[in-house]
Amino acid sequence: MRKKRHLTIDEKRDWLAQIFRDASGDYSQADKFKALAEDTRLAQLQTEQEQGNTPRDAAHHQQALPPLLAELLPPAMNGPDRQS
């Protein structure tokens, strides 16, 4: 029998949940935020698959951050500290 080559969406979401819930300090706040954002994207993809919807194009999933997530971002940096 051939080995599975790719993880399922549920396996990916479990792994991302481990990162987001990490209390040991192995992952930074940025890593946790990225895990949360990716999990949200995968949840949306999973819901679409379960409903039988197919995305129109790749840009369909490249939407702006939901308002709740946008509020968690730090304020924009101004002046010489800003990196391009």
Short mmCIF file of N, CA, C and O in Angstrom, two decimals:
data_model
loop_
_atom_site.label_atom_id
_atom_site.label_comp_id
_atom_site.label_asym_id
_atom_site.label_seq_id
_atom_site.Cartn_x
_atom_site.Cartn_y
_atom_site.Cartn_z
N MET A 1 0.84 -1.19 0.00
CA MET A 1 0.00 0.00 0.00
C MET A 1 0.88 1.24 0.00
O MET A 1 1.86 1.33 0.71
N ARG A 2 0.51 2.19 -0.78
CA ARG A 2 1.27 3.43 -0.93
C ARG A 2 1.01 4.37 0.24
O ARG A 2 -0.12 4.51 0.69
N LYS A 3 2.06 5.02 0.72
CA LYS A 3 1.93 5.97 1.82
C LYS A 3 1.18 7.22 1.37
O LYS A 3 1.29 7.63 0.21
N LYS A 4 0.44 7.81 2.30
CA LYS A 4 -0.21 9.09 2.01
C LYS A 4 0.88 10.12 1.79
O LYS A 4 1.85 10.19 2.52
N ARG A 5 0.70 10.94 0.80
CA ARG A 5 1.72 11.92 0.46
C ARG A 5 1.44 13.29 1.06
O ARG A 5 2.34 14.06 1.33
N HIS A 6 0.17 13.60 1.30
CA HIS A 6 -0.21 14.92 1.78
C HIS A 6 -1.08 14.81 3.02
O HIS A 6 -1.80 13.83 3.21
N LEU A 7 -1.04 15.83 3.84
CA LEU A 7 -1.89 15.88 5.03
C LEU A 7 -3.31 16.28 4.65
O LEU A 7 -3.51 17.03 3.70
N THR A 8 -4.25 15.81 5.42
CA THR A 8 -5.63 16.24 5.21
C THR A 8 -5.81 17.63 5.84
O THR A 8 -4.97 18.09 6.62
N ILE A 9 -6.91 18.27 5.52
CA ILE A 9 -7.19 19.59 6.10
C ILE A 9 -7.30 19.47 7.62
O ILE A 9 -6.79 20.33 8.35
N ASP A 10 -7.94 18.41 8.10
CA ASP A 10 -8.08 18.23 9.55
C ASP A 10 -6.71 18.07 10.22
O ASP A 10 -6.48 18.62 11.30
N GLU A 11 -5.80 17.33 9.60
CA GLU A 11 -4.45 17.15 10.16
C GLU A 11 -3.70 18.48 10.20
O GLU A 11 -3.00 18.78 11.17
N LYS A 12 -3.85 19.27 9.15
CA LYS A 12 -3.21 20.59 9.12
C LYS A 12 -3.78 21.50 10.20
O LYS A 12 -3.03 22.19 10.90
N ARG A 13 -5.11 21.47 10.36
CA ARG A 13 -5.73 22.32 11.37
C ARG A 13 -5.34 21.91 12.78
O ARG A 13 -5.15 22.75 13.65
N ASP A 14 -5.18 20.61 13.02
CA ASP A 14 -4.72 20.13 14.33
C ASP A 14 -3.32 20.65 14.63
O ASP A 14 -3.02 21.09 15.74
N TRP A 15 -2.44 20.60 13.63
CA TRP A 15 -1.07 21.07 13.80
C TRP A 15 -1.05 22.58 14.07
O TRP A 15 -0.34 23.06 14.95
N LEU A 16 -1.86 23.33 13.33
CA LEU A 16 -1.93 24.78 13.54
C LEU A 16 -2.50 25.11 14.92
O LEU A 16 -2.05 26.06 15.57
N ALA A 17 -3.44 24.31 15.39
CA ALA A 17 -4.00 24.53 16.73
C ALA A 17 -2.93 24.33 17.81
O ALA A 17 -2.91 25.06 18.80
N GLN A 18 -2.04 23.37 17.60
CA GLN A 18 -0.95 23.15 18.56
C GLN A 18 -0.05 24.37 18.63
O GLN A 18 0.38 24.78 19.71
N ILE A 19 0.22 24.98 17.49
CA ILE A 19 1.05 26.19 17.46
C ILE A 19 0.33 27.33 18.18
O ILE A 19 0.90 28.02 19.02
N PHE A 20 -0.95 27.53 17.84
CA PHE A 20 -1.69 28.66 18.40
C PHE A 20 -1.85 28.54 19.91
O PHE A 20 -1.79 29.53 20.63
N ARG A 21 -2.01 27.32 20.40
CA ARG A 21 -2.24 27.12 21.84
C ARG A 21 -0.95 26.90 22.63
O ARG A 21 -1.01 26.64 23.83
N ASP A 22 0.19 27.01 21.99
CA ASP A 22 1.47 26.76 22.65
C ASP A 22 1.66 27.69 23.85
O ASP A 22 1.50 28.90 23.74
N ALA A 23 1.99 27.09 24.99
CA ALA A 23 2.23 27.87 26.20
C ALA A 23 3.69 27.76 26.64
O ALA A 23 4.09 28.41 27.61
N SER A 24 4.49 26.97 25.92
CA SER A 24 5.88 26.75 26.33
C SER A 24 6.80 27.88 25.87
O SER A 24 7.93 27.97 26.34
N GLY A 25 6.34 28.70 24.94
CA GLY A 25 7.18 29.78 24.45
C GLY A 25 8.00 29.41 23.22
O GLY A 25 8.86 30.17 22.79
N ASP A 26 7.74 28.23 22.67
CA ASP A 26 8.47 27.80 21.47
C ASP A 26 8.11 28.64 20.25
O ASP A 26 8.89 28.77 19.32
N TYR A 27 6.89 29.18 20.24
CA TYR A 27 6.42 29.96 19.09
C TYR A 27 6.18 31.39 19.51
O TYR A 27 5.67 31.68 20.59
N SER A 28 6.51 32.32 18.62
CA SER A 28 6.31 33.75 18.90
C SER A 28 4.84 34.12 18.66
O SER A 28 4.07 33.33 18.11
N GLN A 29 4.48 35.32 19.08
CA GLN A 29 3.13 35.82 18.84
C GLN A 29 2.86 35.90 17.34
O GLN A 29 1.74 35.63 16.89
N ALA A 30 3.87 36.24 16.55
CA ALA A 30 3.71 36.30 15.09
C ALA A 30 3.40 34.91 14.53
O ALA A 30 2.54 34.77 13.66
N ASP A 31 4.10 33.89 15.03
CA ASP A 31 3.84 32.52 14.58
C ASP A 31 2.40 32.11 14.93
O ASP A 31 1.72 31.49 14.12
N LYS A 32 1.98 32.48 16.12
CA LYS A 32 0.63 32.13 16.56
C LYS A 32 -0.41 32.85 15.70
O LYS A 32 -1.43 32.27 15.33
N PHE A 33 -0.15 34.11 15.38
CA PHE A 33 -1.08 34.86 14.53
C PHE A 33 -1.16 34.25 13.14
O PHE A 33 -2.24 34.08 12.57
N LYS A 34 0.00 33.88 12.57
CA LYS A 34 0.01 33.24 11.26
C LYS A 34 -0.74 31.91 11.28
O LYS A 34 -1.45 31.58 10.33
N ALA A 35 -0.57 31.15 12.36
CA ALA A 35 -1.28 29.88 12.49
C ALA A 35 -2.78 30.11 12.55
O ALA A 35 -3.56 29.39 11.93
N LEU A 36 -3.21 31.14 13.29
CA LEU A 36 -4.63 31.47 13.38
C LEU A 36 -5.19 31.89 12.02
O LEU A 36 -6.27 31.43 11.61
N ALA A 37 -4.46 32.71 11.30
CA ALA A 37 -4.91 33.18 9.98
C ALA A 37 -5.00 32.00 9.00
O ALA A 37 -5.97 31.89 8.24
N GLU A 38 -4.01 31.12 9.01
CA GLU A 38 -4.02 29.97 8.11
C GLU A 38 -5.14 29.01 8.48
O GLU A 38 -5.80 28.46 7.61
N ASP A 39 -5.38 28.81 9.78
CA ASP A 39 -6.46 27.94 10.21
C ASP A 39 -7.80 28.49 9.75
O ASP A 39 -8.68 27.73 9.32
N THR A 40 -7.97 29.80 9.83
CA THR A 40 -9.20 30.43 9.37
C THR A 40 -9.40 30.18 7.88
O THR A 40 -10.51 29.85 7.43
N ARG A 41 -8.33 30.29 7.10
CA ARG A 41 -8.40 30.04 5.66
C ARG A 41 -8.76 28.58 5.38
O ARG A 41 -9.60 28.29 4.53
N LEU A 42 -8.13 27.66 6.11
CA LEU A 42 -8.43 26.24 5.91
C LEU A 42 -9.87 25.91 6.32
O LEU A 42 -10.52 25.08 5.68
N ALA A 43 -10.35 26.53 7.38
CA ALA A 43 -11.73 26.31 7.81
C ALA A 43 -12.70 26.77 6.73
O ALA A 43 -13.71 26.10 6.46
N GLN A 44 -12.41 27.90 6.12
CA GLN A 44 -13.26 28.40 5.04
C GLN A 44 -13.22 27.44 3.86
O GLN A 44 -14.27 27.12 3.28
N LEU A 45 -12.06 26.95 3.51
CA LEU A 45 -11.91 26.01 2.40
C LEU A 45 -12.66 24.71 2.70
O LEU A 45 -13.36 24.17 1.85
N GLN A 46 -12.54 24.23 3.94
CA GLN A 46 -13.22 23.01 4.34
C GLN A 46 -14.74 23.18 4.27
O GLN A 46 -15.45 22.29 3.78
N THR A 47 -15.24 24.31 4.71
CA THR A 47 -16.67 24.59 4.65
C THR A 47 -17.16 24.61 3.21
O THR A 47 -18.21 24.05 2.88
N GLU A 48 -16.39 25.22 2.33
CA GLU A 48 -16.76 25.28 0.91
C GLU A 48 -16.80 23.88 0.31
O GLU A 48 -17.69 23.56 -0.48
N GLN A 49 -15.82 23.05 0.69
CA GLN A 49 -15.79 21.69 0.16
C GLN A 49 -16.99 20.88 0.65
O GLN A 49 -17.58 20.11 -0.10
N GLU A 50 -17.34 21.04 1.91
CA GLU A 50 -18.47 20.32 2.48
C GLU A 50 -19.80 20.75 1.85
O GLU A 50 -20.71 19.96 1.71
N GLN A 51 -19.90 22.02 1.47
CA GLN A 51 -21.12 22.53 0.86
C GLN A 51 -21.15 22.26 -0.64
O GLN A 51 -22.14 22.52 -1.28
N GLY A 52 -20.05 21.75 -1.18
CA GLY A 52 -20.00 21.47 -2.60
C GLY A 52 -19.67 22.67 -3.46
O GLY A 52 -19.74 22.60 -4.67
N ASN A 53 -19.31 23.77 -2.84
CA ASN A 53 -18.93 24.97 -3.58
C ASN A 53 -17.49 24.83 -4.04
O ASN A 53 -16.64 24.35 -3.32
N THR A 54 -17.21 25.30 -5.23
CA THR A 54 -15.83 25.35 -5.70
C THR A 54 -15.45 26.80 -5.86
O THR A 54 -16.21 27.59 -6.41
N PRO A 55 -14.27 27.20 -5.37
CA PRO A 55 -13.86 28.60 -5.51
C PRO A 55 -13.71 28.98 -6.98
O PRO A 55 -13.28 28.17 -7.80
N ARG A 56 -14.07 30.20 -7.28
CA ARG A 56 -13.98 30.68 -8.66
C ARG A 56 -12.54 30.79 -9.13
O ARG A 56 -12.23 30.49 -10.25
N ASP A 57 -11.67 31.27 -8.27
CA ASP A 57 -10.26 31.40 -8.62
C ASP A 57 -9.44 31.50 -7.34
O ASP A 57 -9.98 31.55 -6.25
N ALA A 58 -8.12 31.52 -7.48
CA ALA A 58 -7.23 31.58 -6.32
C ALA A 58 -7.42 32.88 -5.54
O ALA A 58 -7.27 32.91 -4.33
N ALA A 59 -7.77 33.97 -6.22
CA ALA A 59 -7.95 35.25 -5.55
C ALA A 59 -9.17 35.22 -4.62
O ALA A 59 -9.25 36.03 -3.71
N HIS A 60 -10.04 34.27 -4.82
CA HIS A 60 -11.22 34.14 -3.97
C HIS A 60 -10.81 33.95 -2.50
O HIS A 60 -11.48 34.44 -1.60
N HIS A 61 -9.70 33.25 -2.28
CA HIS A 61 -9.24 32.98 -0.91
C HIS A 61 -8.27 34.05 -0.40
O HIS A 61 -7.90 34.02 0.76
N GLN A 62 -7.86 34.96 -1.23
CA GLN A 62 -6.92 36.01 -0.84
C GLN A 62 -7.69 37.26 -0.46
O GLN A 62 -7.51 38.32 -1.03
N GLN A 63 -8.55 37.15 0.53
CA GLN A 63 -9.37 38.28 0.94
C GLN A 63 -8.67 39.04 2.06
O GLN A 63 -7.71 38.59 2.63
N ALA A 64 -9.21 40.20 2.36
CA ALA A 64 -8.68 41.00 3.46
C ALA A 64 -8.93 40.28 4.78
O ALA A 64 -9.81 39.42 4.88
N LEU A 65 -8.17 40.64 5.80
CA LEU A 65 -8.34 40.04 7.12
C LEU A 65 -9.72 40.38 7.68
O LEU A 65 -10.20 41.50 7.51
N PRO A 66 -10.35 39.42 8.33
CA PRO A 66 -11.62 39.75 9.00
C PRO A 66 -11.39 40.86 10.03
O PRO A 66 -10.30 40.98 10.59
N PRO A 67 -12.39 41.69 10.30
CA PRO A 67 -12.22 42.83 11.22
C PRO A 67 -11.68 42.43 12.58
O PRO A 67 -10.86 43.13 13.16
N LEU A 68 -12.10 41.29 13.11
CA LEU A 68 -11.64 40.86 14.43
C LEU A 68 -10.13 40.63 14.43
O LEU A 68 -9.43 41.04 15.35
N LEU A 69 -9.61 40.00 13.39
CA LEU A 69 -8.18 39.77 13.30
C LEU A 69 -7.42 41.07 13.06
O LEU A 69 -6.32 41.26 13.59
N ALA A 70 -7.99 41.97 12.28
CA ALA A 70 -7.34 43.24 12.00
C ALA A 70 -7.15 44.06 13.27
O ALA A 70 -6.18 44.80 13.40
N GLU A 71 -8.07 43.92 14.22
CA GLU A 71 -7.96 44.67 15.47
C GLU A 71 -6.79 44.19 16.33
O GLU A 71 -6.30 44.93 17.18
N LEU A 72 -6.35 42.96 16.12
CA LEU A 72 -5.25 42.40 16.91
C LEU A 72 -3.88 42.86 16.43
O LEU A 72 -2.89 42.69 17.14
N LEU A 73 -3.83 43.41 15.23
CA LEU A 73 -2.55 43.87 14.69
C LEU A 73 -2.05 45.10 15.44
O LEU A 73 -2.84 45.95 15.84
N PRO A 74 -0.72 45.22 15.61
CA PRO A 74 -0.19 46.42 16.25
C PRO A 74 -0.37 47.63 15.33
O PRO A 74 -0.54 47.47 14.12
N PRO A 75 -0.31 48.83 15.87
CA PRO A 75 -0.46 50.03 15.02
C PRO A 75 0.70 50.13 14.02
O PRO A 75 1.78 49.61 14.26
N ALA A 76 0.44 50.81 12.93
CA ALA A 76 1.47 50.99 11.91
C ALA A 76 2.62 51.81 12.46
O ALA A 76 2.43 52.74 13.26
N MET A 77 3.83 51.48 12.02
CA MET A 77 5.01 52.20 12.47
C MET A 77 5.23 53.41 11.57
O MET A 77 5.07 53.32 10.35
N ASN A 78 5.60 54.54 12.12
CA ASN A 78 5.88 55.75 11.37
C ASN A 78 7.31 56.19 11.65
O ASN A 78 7.86 55.91 12.69
N GLY A 79 7.89 56.89 10.72
CA GLY A 79 9.20 57.47 10.94
C GLY A 79 10.36 56.53 10.62
O GLY A 79 10.22 55.60 9.83
N PRO A 80 11.55 56.78 11.23
CA PRO A 80 12.76 56.04 10.87
C PRO A 80 12.73 54.57 11.28
O PRO A 80 13.49 53.77 10.74
N ASP A 81 11.85 54.18 12.19
CA ASP A 81 11.77 52.78 12.60
C ASP A 81 11.09 51.89 11.56
O ASP A 81 11.18 50.68 11.62
N ARG A 82 10.41 52.51 10.64
CA ARG A 82 9.66 51.76 9.64
C ARG A 82 10.61 51.13 8.63
O ARG A 82 11.49 51.79 8.10
N GLN A 83 10.39 49.85 8.36
CA GLN A 83 11.19 49.15 7.36
C GLN A 83 10.41 49.03 6.08
O GLN A 83 9.21 48.84 6.09
N SER A 84 11.08 49.10 4.96
CA SER A 84 10.41 49.00 3.67
C SER A 84 10.40 47.59 3.18
O SER A 84 11.21 46.81 3.41
#
